[in-house]
Short mmCIF file of C-alpha atoms in Angstrom, two decimals:
data_model
loop_
_atom_site.label_atom_id
_atom_site.label_comp_id
_atom_site.label_asym_id
_atom_site.label_seq_id
_atom_site.Cartn_x
_atom_site.Cartn_y
_atom_site.Cartn_z
CA MET I 16 66.68 -6.03 -94.89
CA ALA I 17 63.99 -7.45 -97.21
CA ASN I 18 63.90 -4.13 -99.07
CA LEU I 19 67.69 -4.31 -99.63
CA LEU I 20 67.38 -7.90 -100.96
CA ALA I 21 64.58 -6.83 -103.37
CA ASP I 22 66.75 -3.95 -104.60
CA LYS I 23 69.65 -6.32 -105.26
CA LYS I 24 67.35 -8.69 -107.21
CA ARG I 25 66.07 -5.80 -109.34
CA LEU I 26 69.59 -4.59 -109.98
CA LEU I 27 70.71 -8.08 -110.98
CA PHE I 28 67.70 -8.50 -113.26
CA LEU I 29 68.30 -5.09 -114.86
CA ALA I 30 72.02 -5.79 -115.39
CA THR I 31 71.18 -9.15 -117.02
CA ALA I 32 68.58 -7.56 -119.29
CA VAL I 33 70.97 -4.76 -120.37
CA PHE I 34 73.73 -7.29 -121.06
CA GLY I 35 71.32 -9.46 -123.08
CA VAL I 36 70.20 -6.48 -125.18
CA LEU I 37 73.81 -5.42 -125.81
CA PHE I 38 74.78 -8.98 -126.78
CA VAL I 39 71.92 -9.27 -129.28
CA ALA I 40 72.80 -5.89 -130.73
CA TYR I 41 76.43 -6.87 -131.01
CA ILE I 42 75.52 -10.02 -132.90
CA LEU I 43 72.92 -8.53 -135.24
CA ILE I 44 74.31 -5.08 -136.04
CA PRO I 45 76.87 -5.29 -138.88
CA SER I 46 80.37 -4.25 -137.97
CA ASN I 47 83.96 -5.25 -138.58
CA LEU I 48 84.38 -6.43 -134.97
CA PRO I 49 84.99 -10.16 -134.48
CA LYS I 50 81.80 -12.10 -133.78
CA PRO I 51 81.33 -15.44 -132.00
CA PHE I 52 79.30 -16.59 -135.00
CA TYR I 53 78.02 -15.17 -138.27
CA ILE I 54 74.55 -15.39 -139.71
CA GLU I 55 74.44 -15.38 -143.54
CA VAL I 56 71.33 -15.66 -145.61
CA ALA I 57 71.89 -16.89 -149.15
CA ARG I 58 69.20 -17.27 -151.76
CA ALA I 59 69.69 -20.15 -154.13
CA GLN I 60 69.36 -19.74 -157.84
CA GLY I 61 66.02 -20.98 -159.03
CA ALA I 62 64.22 -19.98 -155.85
CA GLU I 63 62.16 -17.49 -157.79
CA ASP I 64 61.30 -20.04 -160.49
CA GLY I 65 59.11 -22.21 -158.28
CA ALA I 66 61.93 -24.13 -156.61
CA GLN I 67 61.04 -25.76 -153.33
CA PRO I 68 63.11 -26.61 -150.23
CA ASN I 69 64.00 -30.29 -150.37
CA GLY I 70 64.33 -31.08 -146.64
CA ASN I 71 68.15 -31.05 -146.35
CA GLY I 72 68.44 -27.27 -146.44
CA SER I 73 69.12 -26.93 -150.16
CA ILE I 74 66.73 -25.85 -152.85
CA ALA I 75 65.38 -28.42 -155.28
CA PRO I 76 64.70 -27.27 -158.87
CA PRO I 77 61.08 -27.08 -160.04
CA ALA I 78 59.43 -30.46 -160.58
CA GLY I 79 59.69 -31.95 -164.03
CA THR I 80 62.97 -30.21 -164.95
CA ARG I 81 66.19 -31.90 -165.95
CA GLU I 82 67.98 -30.20 -163.11
CA GLN I 83 65.72 -31.86 -160.56
CA SER I 84 67.25 -35.28 -161.23
CA THR I 85 70.78 -34.01 -161.38
CA ALA I 86 70.96 -31.35 -158.68
CA LEU I 87 73.31 -32.31 -155.86
CA ALA I 88 73.14 -29.22 -153.64
CA VAL I 89 72.98 -25.50 -153.80
CA TYR I 90 76.79 -25.16 -153.59
CA PRO I 91 79.47 -27.69 -154.35
CA LYS I 92 82.07 -28.71 -151.81
CA MET I 93 85.18 -26.57 -151.55
CA GLY I 94 87.42 -27.36 -154.49
CA ASP I 95 84.75 -29.06 -156.69
CA GLY I 96 84.12 -25.98 -158.83
CA ILE I 97 85.98 -24.87 -161.97
CA MET I 98 89.42 -23.60 -161.06
CA TYR I 99 91.03 -20.67 -162.91
CA ASP I 100 94.68 -19.72 -162.17
CA VAL I 101 94.99 -15.97 -162.46
CA GLY I 102 98.76 -16.26 -162.09
CA SER I 103 101.35 -14.49 -159.98
CA ARG I 104 101.65 -10.76 -159.55
CA ILE I 105 103.92 -8.44 -157.68
CA VAL I 106 102.40 -5.15 -156.60
CA ASN I 107 103.47 -2.25 -154.42
CA LEU I 108 101.41 -1.94 -151.30
CA LEU I 109 99.90 1.33 -150.14
CA ASP I 110 102.84 2.60 -148.09
CA PRO I 111 103.97 6.17 -147.43
CA VAL I 112 107.59 5.22 -148.13
CA GLY I 113 106.71 2.85 -150.97
CA ARG I 114 109.05 0.07 -149.87
CA ARG I 115 106.57 -2.72 -149.22
CA TYR I 116 105.37 -5.05 -151.89
CA LEU I 117 103.18 -8.13 -152.19
CA LYS I 118 103.82 -11.19 -154.28
CA VAL I 119 100.66 -13.23 -154.62
CA THR I 120 99.38 -16.12 -156.75
CA ILE I 121 95.63 -16.32 -156.95
CA VAL I 122 93.35 -19.15 -158.08
CA LEU I 123 89.67 -18.47 -158.48
CA GLU I 124 86.96 -21.12 -158.14
CA PHE I 125 83.87 -20.65 -160.26
CA LEU I 126 80.46 -22.25 -159.97
CA PRO I 127 79.72 -24.38 -163.07
CA PRO I 128 76.90 -22.96 -165.25
CA ASP I 129 74.75 -26.10 -164.70
CA TYR I 130 74.50 -28.36 -161.64
CA ALA I 131 74.42 -31.32 -164.07
CA TYR I 132 78.17 -30.67 -164.39
CA TYR I 133 78.83 -32.87 -161.41
CA THR I 134 77.04 -35.92 -162.90
CA LEU I 135 78.21 -35.57 -166.51
CA PRO I 136 80.53 -38.11 -168.08
CA ASP I 137 84.17 -37.03 -168.05
CA GLU I 138 84.28 -35.90 -171.68
CA GLU I 139 81.13 -33.78 -171.40
CA ARG I 140 82.29 -32.35 -168.07
CA GLU I 141 85.63 -31.35 -169.69
CA ASP I 142 83.74 -29.66 -172.56
CA MET I 143 81.64 -27.62 -170.13
CA ARG I 144 84.77 -26.80 -168.07
CA SER I 145 86.61 -25.66 -171.25
CA GLU I 146 83.69 -23.55 -172.38
CA THR I 147 83.44 -21.87 -168.97
CA LEU I 148 87.21 -21.26 -168.86
CA SER I 149 87.11 -19.66 -172.30
CA LYS I 150 84.42 -17.25 -171.16
CA ILE I 151 86.52 -16.39 -168.10
CA GLU I 152 89.69 -16.00 -170.23
CA ALA I 153 87.84 -13.48 -172.42
CA ARG I 154 87.34 -11.34 -169.26
CA LYS I 155 90.96 -11.75 -168.01
CA PRO I 156 91.89 -8.07 -168.62
CA VAL I 157 88.93 -7.07 -166.39
CA ILE I 158 89.97 -9.57 -163.71
CA ASP I 159 93.62 -8.45 -163.84
CA ASP I 160 92.67 -4.78 -163.59
CA LEU I 161 90.37 -5.31 -160.65
CA LEU I 162 92.94 -7.42 -158.78
CA THR I 163 95.76 -4.94 -159.38
CA SER I 164 93.59 -2.00 -158.28
CA LEU I 165 92.38 -3.83 -155.19
CA LEU I 166 95.80 -5.18 -154.12
CA THR I 167 97.57 -1.86 -154.56
CA SER I 168 94.95 -0.15 -152.38
CA LYS I 169 95.94 -2.35 -149.39
CA SER I 170 98.57 -1.52 -146.80
CA TYR I 171 100.72 -4.00 -144.90
CA GLU I 172 98.56 -3.55 -141.84
CA ASP I 173 95.47 -4.58 -143.91
CA ILE I 174 96.85 -7.98 -144.97
CA TYR I 175 99.70 -9.11 -142.71
CA ASN I 176 97.59 -11.48 -140.55
CA LEU I 177 95.08 -14.25 -141.17
CA ASP I 178 92.03 -12.02 -140.64
CA GLY I 179 93.38 -9.51 -143.16
CA LYS I 180 93.95 -12.28 -145.75
CA ASN I 181 90.43 -13.59 -145.17
CA ARG I 182 88.97 -10.08 -145.58
CA LEU I 183 90.97 -9.66 -148.77
CA ARG I 184 89.64 -13.02 -150.11
CA ALA I 185 86.08 -11.92 -149.34
CA GLU I 186 86.57 -8.55 -150.96
CA ILE I 187 88.08 -10.10 -154.13
CA GLN I 188 85.18 -12.59 -154.35
CA GLU I 189 82.58 -9.87 -153.82
CA ARG I 190 84.08 -7.39 -156.30
CA LEU I 191 84.66 -10.04 -158.99
CA SER I 192 81.10 -11.35 -158.58
CA GLN I 193 79.79 -7.79 -159.05
CA VAL I 194 81.90 -7.17 -162.15
CA LEU I 195 81.73 -10.58 -163.82
CA GLY I 196 78.21 -11.69 -162.95
CA GLU I 197 78.29 -15.17 -164.47
CA PRO I 198 80.04 -17.50 -163.93
CA GLN I 199 79.90 -16.83 -160.24
CA VAL I 200 83.12 -16.76 -158.16
CA ILE I 201 82.60 -19.10 -155.14
CA ALA I 202 86.10 -19.10 -153.65
CA VAL I 203 89.45 -17.30 -153.82
CA TYR I 204 92.66 -19.20 -153.02
CA PHE I 205 96.10 -17.72 -152.34
CA THR I 206 98.63 -20.34 -153.41
CA ASP I 207 101.51 -17.97 -152.77
CA PHE I 208 101.41 -14.92 -150.48
CA ILE I 209 104.59 -13.04 -149.63
CA VAL I 210 104.72 -9.55 -148.14
CA GLN I 211 108.06 -7.76 -147.88
#
């Protein structure tokens, strides 16, 4: 009887250990499966220039620099960046019959070139915003080509639900950041999204 109880305890311990290992592997190994939480490590600009953590989780610029007194945080709040309306587009989706299309309006949010942007007087802030938008506008053909190529490579099944739209947002942001470099794309907004 005691031997049977000991065997049950060992089996329970072993099952718990196996479950724990599988759970940790599920969380840490990259995959497209849904996760209960995501761990993302982001390195702030300036970290390699002697910047130090400032206690609230963000990176403070090196001591004695102008940015030290004006830095608010590593990333602005959603919607505080520089907005660029790419406009509407209608594209055929990847479909064997070719009868599905997507009408989408996309607005990109860019990180301002200087964190001082958020503390500048209105006139100077507008000048920096206009300068950044003119740099983006000069790259508009590249942006349009990338968006058209990316959107036409998607099928209805890829984008019909919320998860698909979120994956599309992330892919647009990642691809534009790779191609454009600076200014950095920090968010992608769909202001119109119709699939038919």
